[in-house]
């Protein structure tokens, strides 16, 4: 972590040394970073939105594919598919290998998040209903904020904490309203809790890595490391693929191409331009989007309690990502 601060501060300043159009550096240095940041913010927000939508769809696909594939086999198939897509894009873009300083974070996030999280979440979703799973996994943003505060020195702003509290309350409401009537598996809850810890740890490890490598590099090599870690499940993948219906296999391929290859790359892009705590708070929108998808695609009409929880989730995300107005006003005056 000690190497992160100087490199992370040095990279954003590079555009000021070569302003567009060959203009004088002295006249553009104070304003160029601000304009660049202004242009980057909408792109980062759009990237985060793509991630949230695709990760919400993953909960549905995991439940479907999990009926035919064992947890480890599904994780391996998903990561192999995603890795193939990512490697192809990496070769086309000729980005090559990331620098040595990026590898520790890539390795940790690859093992914890891409590999461990995928296997444990797949297993947990086979033992508990989707509502319970989403509720327990949504502990991750809280853990993420605490880890980022302790390890990365990120601040815990009042608006962030308030927004996360509101969103977590909404996730609790959604989870309880969607929970099945049967008994809840203790093992399933524990597995979802382990998945939340792996998720939070992977994100915090990935954040400083983005000071050294591109989002595509971080995602590609993280997925490859996760796939290698899941290779012991290869025999299960071969066996399950031989017996699985086409719909389950297509769901596995979908998980690899979109919620993995695309969504993890857009996540890394957005994470490089904001804090881990704010990005974690953004994922609280996932339960609300899952409810909306179930309504539109599966004709599952949500109850009033579920809708109220979804609104709370979205409201909390809006509060967590907002900034005090006086800070914006001060920046506009150049103070």
CSV table of C-alpha atoms in Angstrom, one decimal:
chain,number,residue,atom,x,y,z
A,1,UNK,CA,0.0,0.0,0.0
A,2,UNK,CA,3.0,2.3,0.6
A,3,UNK,CA,3.7,2.5,-3.1
A,4,UNK,CA,0.1,3.4,-4.0
A,5,UNK,CA,0.0,7.1,-3.0
A,6,UNK,CA,2.8,8.6,-5.1
A,7,UNK,CA,2.0,6.7,-8.2
A,8,UNK,CA,-1.8,7.3,-7.8
A,9,UNK,CA,-1.2,11.0,-7.5
A,10,UNK,CA,1.3,11.1,-10.4
A,11,UNK,CA,-0.9,9.5,-13.1
A,12,UNK,CA,-3.8,12.0,-13.2
A,13,UNK,CA,-1.4,14.9,-13.6
A,14,UNK,CA,0.1,13.6,-16.8
A,15,UNK,CA,-2.4,15.2,-19.2
A,16,UNK,CA,-1.5,18.7,-17.9
A,17,UNK,CA,2.0,18.3,-19.2
A,18,UNK,CA,0.8,17.9,-22.8
A,19,UNK,CA,-2.4,19.9,-23.2
A,20,UNK,CA,-4.6,19.5,-26.3
A,21,UNK,CA,-3.6,21.6,-29.2
A,22,UNK,CA,-0.1,22.3,-28.0
A,23,UNK,CA,-1.3,25.2,-25.7
A,24,UNK,CA,1.0,26.6,-23.1
A,25,UNK,CA,1.3,24.4,-20.0
A,26,UNK,CA,1.4,27.4,-17.7
A,27,UNK,CA,-2.0,28.6,-18.9
A,28,UNK,CA,-3.8,25.2,-18.8
A,29,UNK,CA,-2.3,23.3,-15.8
A,30,UNK,CA,-4.8,24.7,-13.3
A,31,UNK,CA,-7.9,23.9,-15.4
A,32,UNK,CA,-7.0,20.8,-17.5
A,33,UNK,CA,-7.4,18.3,-14.7
A,34,UNK,CA,-10.7,19.8,-13.6
A,35,UNK,CA,-12.1,19.6,-17.2
A,36,UNK,CA,-10.8,16.0,-17.6
A,37,UNK,CA,-12.4,15.0,-14.3
A,38,UNK,CA,-15.6,16.6,-15.3
A,39,UNK,CA,-15.7,14.6,-18.5
A,40,UNK,CA,-14.7,11.4,-16.7
A,41,UNK,CA,-17.5,11.6,-14.1
A,42,UNK,CA,-20.4,10.8,-16.4
A,43,UNK,CA,-18.5,8.0,-18.1
A,44,UNK,CA,-17.6,6.5,-14.7
A,45,UNK,CA,-21.2,6.8,-13.5
A,46,UNK,CA,-22.4,5.1,-16.8
A,47,UNK,CA,-19.8,2.3,-16.3
A,48,UNK,CA,-21.0,1.8,-12.7
A,49,UNK,CA,-24.6,1.6,-14.0
A,50,UNK,CA,-23.7,-1.1,-16.6
A,51,UNK,CA,-22.0,-3.1,-13.8
A,52,UNK,CA,-24.9,-2.9,-11.4
A,53,UNK,CA,-27.5,-3.9,-14.1
A,54,UNK,CA,-25.4,-6.9,-15.3
A,55,UNK,CA,-24.6,-8.1,-11.8
A,56,UNK,CA,-28.3,-7.9,-10.9
A,57,UNK,CA,-29.0,-10.2,-13.9
A,58,UNK,CA,-26.3,-12.6,-12.6
A,59,UNK,CA,-28.4,-13.6,-9.6
A,60,UNK,CA,-31.1,-14.8,-11.9
A,61,UNK,CA,-28.7,-16.7,-14.2
A,62,UNK,CA,-26.9,-18.3,-11.3
A,63,UNK,CA,-30.1,-19.7,-9.9
A,64,UNK,CA,-31.0,-21.1,-13.3
A,65,UNK,CA,-27.6,-22.5,-14.2
A,66,UNK,CA,-27.1,-23.8,-10.7
A,67,UNK,CA,-29.9,-26.4,-11.2
A,68,UNK,CA,-27.6,-28.3,-13.7
A,69,UNK,CA,-24.1,-27.2,-12.7
A,70,UNK,CA,-22.3,-27.8,-9.4
A,71,UNK,CA,-21.0,-24.6,-7.7
A,72,UNK,CA,-17.3,-25.1,-8.7
A,73,UNK,CA,-18.1,-26.2,-12.2
A,74,UNK,CA,-20.4,-23.2,-12.8
A,75,UNK,CA,-17.6,-20.9,-11.5
A,76,UNK,CA,-15.0,-22.5,-13.7
A,77,UNK,CA,-17.2,-22.4,-16.8
A,78,UNK,CA,-18.1,-18.8,-16.2
A,79,UNK,CA,-14.5,-17.7,-15.6
A,80,UNK,CA,-13.1,-19.7,-18.6
A,81,UNK,CA,-15.7,-18.1,-20.9
A,82,UNK,CA,-15.0,-14.6,-19.5
A,83,UNK,CA,-11.3,-15.1,-19.7
A,84,UNK,CA,-11.5,-16.1,-23.4
A,85,UNK,CA,-13.4,-12.9,-24.2
A,86,UNK,CA,-11.1,-10.7,-22.2
A,87,UNK,CA,-7.9,-12.2,-23.6
A,88,UNK,CA,-9.2,-11.7,-27.1
A,89,UNK,CA,-9.9,-8.0,-26.4
A,90,UNK,CA,-6.6,-7.6,-24.6
A,91,UNK,CA,-4.7,-9.0,-27.7
A,92,UNK,CA,-6.7,-6.7,-30.0
A,93,UNK,CA,-5.8,-3.7,-27.9
A,94,UNK,CA,-2.2,-4.9,-27.5
A,95,UNK,CA,-2.1,-3.9,-23.8
A,96,UNK,CA,0.2,-6.8,-22.8
A,97,UNK,CA,1.2,-7.6,-19.3
A,98,UNK,CA,0.7,-5.2,-16.4
A,99,UNK,CA,3.7,-3.9,-14.5
A,100,UNK,CA,5.2,-5.8,-11.6
A,101,UNK,CA,3.7,-3.5,-9.0
A,102,UNK,CA,0.2,-4.4,-10.1
A,103,UNK,CA,0.5,-8.2,-9.7
A,104,UNK,CA,0.0,-8.5,-5.9
A,105,UNK,CA,-3.4,-6.8,-6.1
A,106,UNK,CA,-4.4,-8.7,-9.2
A,107,UNK,CA,-3.5,-12.0,-7.5
A,108,UNK,CA,-5.4,-11.2,-4.4
A,109,UNK,CA,-8.5,-10.0,-6.2
A,110,UNK,CA,-8.3,-12.9,-8.6
A,111,UNK,CA,-8.2,-15.5,-5.8
A,112,UNK,CA,-10.7,-13.8,-3.5
A,113,UNK,CA,-13.2,-12.2,-5.8
A,114,UNK,CA,-13.1,-13.9,-9.2
A,115,UNK,CA,-12.4,-17.4,-7.8
A,116,UNK,CA,-13.5,-17.7,-4.2
A,117,UNK,CA,-16.5,-15.4,-4.3
A,118,UNK,CA,-17.9,-17.2,-7.4
A,119,UNK,CA,-17.7,-20.7,-6.0
A,120,UNK,CA,-19.0,-19.7,-2.5
A,121,UNK,CA,-21.9,-17.6,-3.8
A,122,UNK,CA,-22.9,-20.4,-6.3
A,123,UNK,CA,-23.0,-22.8,-3.4
A,124,UNK,CA,-24.8,-20.5,-1.1
A,125,UNK,CA,-27.6,-19.8,-3.7
A,126,UNK,CA,-28.2,-23.5,-3.9
A,127,UNK,CA,-29.1,-23.6,-0.2
A,128,UNK,CA,-30.9,-20.4,0.5
A,129,UNK,CA,-33.5,-18.3,-1.5
A,130,UNK,CA,-32.5,-15.4,-3.6
A,131,UNK,CA,-33.9,-12.9,-1.0
A,132,UNK,CA,-31.8,-14.2,1.8
A,133,UNK,CA,-28.7,-14.5,-0.4
A,134,UNK,CA,-29.0,-10.9,-1.6
A,135,UNK,CA,-29.5,-9.7,1.9
A,136,UNK,CA,-26.4,-11.4,3.3
A,137,UNK,CA,-24.2,-10.5,0.4
A,138,UNK,CA,-25.2,-6.8,0.8
A,139,UNK,CA,-23.1,-6.7,3.9
A,140,UNK,CA,-20.1,-6.4,1.5
A,141,UNK,CA,-20.3,-2.7,0.9
A,142,UNK,CA,-20.2,-2.0,4.6
A,143,UNK,CA,-17.2,-4.2,5.0
A,144,UNK,CA,-15.7,-2.6,1.9
A,145,UNK,CA,-16.0,0.9,3.4
A,146,UNK,CA,-14.4,-0.2,6.7
A,147,UNK,CA,-11.5,-2.0,4.9
A,148,UNK,CA,-11.0,1.0,2.6
A,149,UNK,CA,-10.9,3.3,5.6
A,150,UNK,CA,-8.4,1.1,7.5
A,151,UNK,CA,-6.2,0.0,4.6
A,152,UNK,CA,-6.5,2.7,1.9
A,153,UNK,CA,-7.0,5.7,4.1
A,154,UNK,CA,-10.4,6.6,2.5
A,155,UNK,CA,-12.7,8.9,4.5
A,156,UNK,CA,-16.0,7.8,5.9
A,157,UNK,CA,-18.0,11.0,5.0
A,158,UNK,CA,-21.4,11.5,6.8
A,159,UNK,CA,-23.3,11.4,3.5
A,160,UNK,CA,-21.6,8.1,2.5
A,161,UNK,CA,-22.5,6.5,5.9
A,162,UNK,CA,-26.0,7.8,5.8
A,163,UNK,CA,-26.6,6.6,2.3
A,164,UNK,CA,-25.2,3.2,3.0
A,165,UNK,CA,-27.4,2.9,6.1
A,166,UNK,CA,-30.5,3.8,4.1
A,167,UNK,CA,-29.6,1.4,1.3
A,168,UNK,CA,-28.8,-1.4,3.7
A,169,UNK,CA,-32.2,-0.9,5.3
A,170,UNK,CA,-33.8,-1.2,1.8
A,171,UNK,CA,-31.8,-4.3,1.1
A,172,UNK,CA,-33.1,-5.8,4.4
A,173,UNK,CA,-36.7,-5.0,3.4
A,174,UNK,CA,-36.2,-6.5,-0.1
A,175,UNK,CA,-34.5,-9.6,1.3
A,176,UNK,CA,-37.2,-10.2,3.9
A,177,UNK,CA,-40.0,-9.6,1.4
A,178,UNK,CA,-38.5,-12.0,-1.2
A,179,UNK,CA,-37.5,-14.7,1.3
A,180,UNK,CA,-39.1,-18.1,0.8
A,181,UNK,CA,-41.5,-19.6,3.3
A,182,UNK,CA,-39.2,-22.6,4.1
A,183,UNK,CA,-36.5,-22.9,6.6
A,184,UNK,CA,-33.3,-21.1,5.9
A,185,UNK,CA,-30.1,-23.2,5.7
A,186,UNK,CA,-27.5,-22.0,8.3
A,187,UNK,CA,-24.7,-23.3,6.0
A,188,UNK,CA,-26.2,-21.3,3.1
A,189,UNK,CA,-26.2,-18.1,5.2
A,190,UNK,CA,-22.6,-18.7,6.3
A,191,UNK,CA,-21.5,-19.3,2.7
A,192,UNK,CA,-23.2,-16.0,1.6
A,193,UNK,CA,-21.4,-14.2,4.4
A,194,UNK,CA,-18.1,-15.7,3.3
A,195,UNK,CA,-18.9,-14.5,-0.2
A,196,UNK,CA,-19.5,-11.0,1.1
A,197,UNK,CA,-16.1,-11.0,2.9
A,198,UNK,CA,-14.3,-12.3,-0.2
A,199,UNK,CA,-16.1,-9.6,-2.4
A,200,UNK,CA,-15.1,-6.8,-0.1
A,201,UNK,CA,-11.5,-8.0,0.2
A,202,UNK,CA,-11.2,-8.4,-3.5
A,203,UNK,CA,-12.4,-4.8,-4.2
A,204,UNK,CA,-10.1,-3.2,-1.7
A,205,UNK,CA,-7.1,-5.2,-3.1
A,206,UNK,CA,-8.1,-4.1,-6.6
A,207,UNK,CA,-8.4,-0.4,-5.9
A,208,UNK,CA,-4.6,0.5,-5.5
A,209,UNK,CA,-3.8,-1.9,-8.4
A,210,UNK,CA,-5.6,0.4,-10.8
A,211,UNK,CA,-2.9,3.0,-10.2
A,212,UNK,CA,-0.5,0.8,-12.1
A,213,UNK,CA,-2.5,-1.1,-14.6
A,214,UNK,CA,-5.5,-0.5,-16.9
A,215,UNK,CA,-9.0,-1.7,-16.0
A,216,UNK,CA,-8.8,-4.3,-18.8
A,217,UNK,CA,-5.5,-5.7,-17.6
A,218,UNK,CA,-6.7,-5.9,-14.0
A,219,UNK,CA,-9.9,-7.7,-15.0
A,220,UNK,CA,-8.3,-10.0,-17.6
A,221,UNK,CA,-5.5,-11.3,-15.4
A,222,UNK,CA,-7.8,-11.4,-12.3
A,223,UNK,CA,-10.2,-13.6,-14.2
A,224,UNK,CA,-7.4,-15.8,-15.4
A,225,UNK,CA,-6.1,-16.3,-11.9
A,226,UNK,CA,-9.6,-17.1,-10.7
A,227,UNK,CA,-10.0,-19.6,-13.5
A,228,UNK,CA,-6.7,-21.3,-12.6
A,229,UNK,CA,-7.8,-21.5,-9.0
A,230,UNK,CA,-11.0,-23.2,-10.0
A,231,UNK,CA,-9.3,-25.8,-12.3
A,232,UNK,CA,-9.7,-28.6,-9.7
A,233,UNK,CA,-13.4,-28.4,-10.6
A,234,UNK,CA,-12.7,-29.2,-14.2
A,235,UNK,CA,-13.9,-32.8,-14.0
A,236,UNK,CA,-17.2,-31.6,-12.6
A,237,UNK,CA,-17.6,-29.1,-15.4
A,238,UNK,CA,-17.0,-31.8,-18.1
A,239,UNK,CA,-19.5,-34.1,-16.3
A,240,UNK,CA,-22.2,-31.5,-15.8
A,241,UNK,CA,-21.8,-30.0,-19.3
A,242,UNK,CA,-22.5,-33.4,-20.8
A,243,UNK,CA,-25.9,-33.7,-18.9
A,244,UNK,CA,-26.9,-30.1,-18.6
A,245,UNK,CA,-29.8,-28.7,-20.7
A,246,UNK,CA,-28.9,-26.1,-23.3
A,247,UNK,CA,-30.6,-23.3,-21.3
A,248,UNK,CA,-28.3,-23.9,-18.3
A,249,UNK,CA,-25.2,-23.9,-20.5
A,250,UNK,CA,-26.3,-20.7,-22.2
A,251,UNK,CA,-26.8,-19.1,-18.8
A,252,UNK,CA,-23.3,-20.1,-17.8
A,253,UNK,CA,-21.9,-18.6,-21.1
A,254,UNK,CA,-24.0,-15.4,-20.4
A,255,UNK,CA,-22.4,-15.2,-16.9
A,256,UNK,CA,-19.0,-15.3,-18.4
A,257,UNK,CA,-19.4,-12.8,-21.2
A,258,UNK,CA,-21.6,-10.1,-19.6
A,259,UNK,CA,-21.6,-10.2,-15.7
A,260,UNK,CA,-17.9,-11.2,-15.8
A,261,UNK,CA,-16.0,-9.9,-18.9
A,262,UNK,CA,-18.0,-6.8,-19.4
A,263,UNK,CA,-19.3,-5.9,-15.9
A,264,UNK,CA,-16.0,-6.5,-14.1
A,265,UNK,CA,-14.2,-4.3,-16.7
A,266,UNK,CA,-16.7,-1.4,-16.4
A,267,UNK,CA,-16.5,-1.8,-12.6
A,268,UNK,CA,-12.7,-1.5,-12.7
A,269,UNK,CA,-13.0,1.6,-15.0
A,270,UNK,CA,-15.4,3.3,-12.5
A,271,UNK,CA,-13.4,2.2,-9.4
A,272,UNK,CA,-10.2,3.8,-10.9
A,273,UNK,CA,-12.1,7.1,-10.9
A,274,UNK,CA,-13.7,7.1,-7.4
A,275,UNK,CA,-13.3,5.5,-4.0
A,276,UNK,CA,-13.9,1.9,-3.1
A,277,UNK,CA,-16.5,3.0,-0.5
A,278,UNK,CA,-18.6,4.9,-3.1
A,279,UNK,CA,-18.4,2.1,-5.6
A,280,UNK,CA,-19.5,-0.3,-2.9
A,281,UNK,CA,-22.5,1.9,-2.0
A,282,UNK,CA,-23.5,1.9,-5.7
A,283,UNK,CA,-24.0,-1.9,-5.6
A,284,UNK,CA,-26.9,-1.4,-3.2
A,285,UNK,CA,-29.0,-0.7,-6.2
A,286,UNK,CA,-28.7,-4.3,-7.2
A,287,UNK,CA,-31.7,-5.6,-5.2
A,288,UNK,CA,-33.9,-2.9,-6.6
A,289,UNK,CA,-32.9,-3.8,-10.2
A,290,UNK,CA,-33.4,-7.5,-9.5
A,291,UNK,CA,-37.0,-6.7,-8.4
A,292,UNK,CA,-37.5,-4.7,-11.6
A,293,UNK,CA,-36.1,-7.4,-13.8
A,294,UNK,CA,-38.3,-10.0,-12.2
A,295,UNK,CA,-41.3,-7.8,-12.8
A,296,UNK,CA,-40.5,-7.1,-16.5
A,297,UNK,CA,-38.9,-10.4,-17.6
A,298,UNK,CA,-40.6,-13.0,-15.3
A,299,UNK,CA,-43.9,-11.3,-14.8
A,300,UNK,CA,-43.4,-11.5,-11.0
A,301,UNK,CA,-45.3,-8.6,-9.6
A,302,UNK,CA,-43.5,-7.2,-6.5
A,303,UNK,CA,-45.5,-6.5,-3.4
A,304,UNK,CA,-45.7,-3.0,-1.8
A,305,UNK,CA,-43.0,-4.0,0.8
A,306,UNK,CA,-40.6,-5.1,-1.9
A,307,UNK,CA,-41.1,-1.9,-3.9
A,308,UNK,CA,-40.6,0.2,-0.8
A,309,UNK,CA,-37.3,-1.6,-0.1
A,310,UNK,CA,-36.2,-1.0,-3.7
A,311,UNK,CA,-36.9,2.7,-3.4
A,312,UNK,CA,-34.9,2.8,-0.2
A,313,UNK,CA,-32.0,1.1,-1.9
A,314,UNK,CA,-31.9,3.6,-4.8
A,315,UNK,CA,-32.4,6.6,-2.4
A,316,UNK,CA,-29.5,5.5,-0.3
A,317,UNK,CA,-27.2,5.1,-3.4
A,318,UNK,CA,-28.2,8.7,-4.4
A,319,UNK,CA,-27.3,10.0,-1.0
A,320,UNK,CA,-24.0,8.1,-0.8
A,321,UNK,CA,-22.8,9.3,-4.2
A,322,UNK,CA,-23.9,12.9,-3.7
A,323,UNK,CA,-21.5,15.7,-2.7
A,324,UNK,CA,-22.2,18.8,-0.6
A,325,UNK,CA,-23.4,21.7,-2.7
A,326,UNK,CA,-21.0,24.2,-1.0
A,327,UNK,CA,-18.1,22.1,-2.1
A,328,UNK,CA,-19.2,22.4,-5.8
A,329,UNK,CA,-19.8,26.1,-5.4
A,330,UNK,CA,-16.4,26.6,-3.9
A,331,UNK,CA,-14.7,24.6,-6.7
A,332,UNK,CA,-16.6,26.7,-9.4
A,333,UNK,CA,-15.2,30.0,-7.8
A,334,UNK,CA,-11.8,28.5,-7.8
A,335,UNK,CA,-11.5,28.6,-3.9
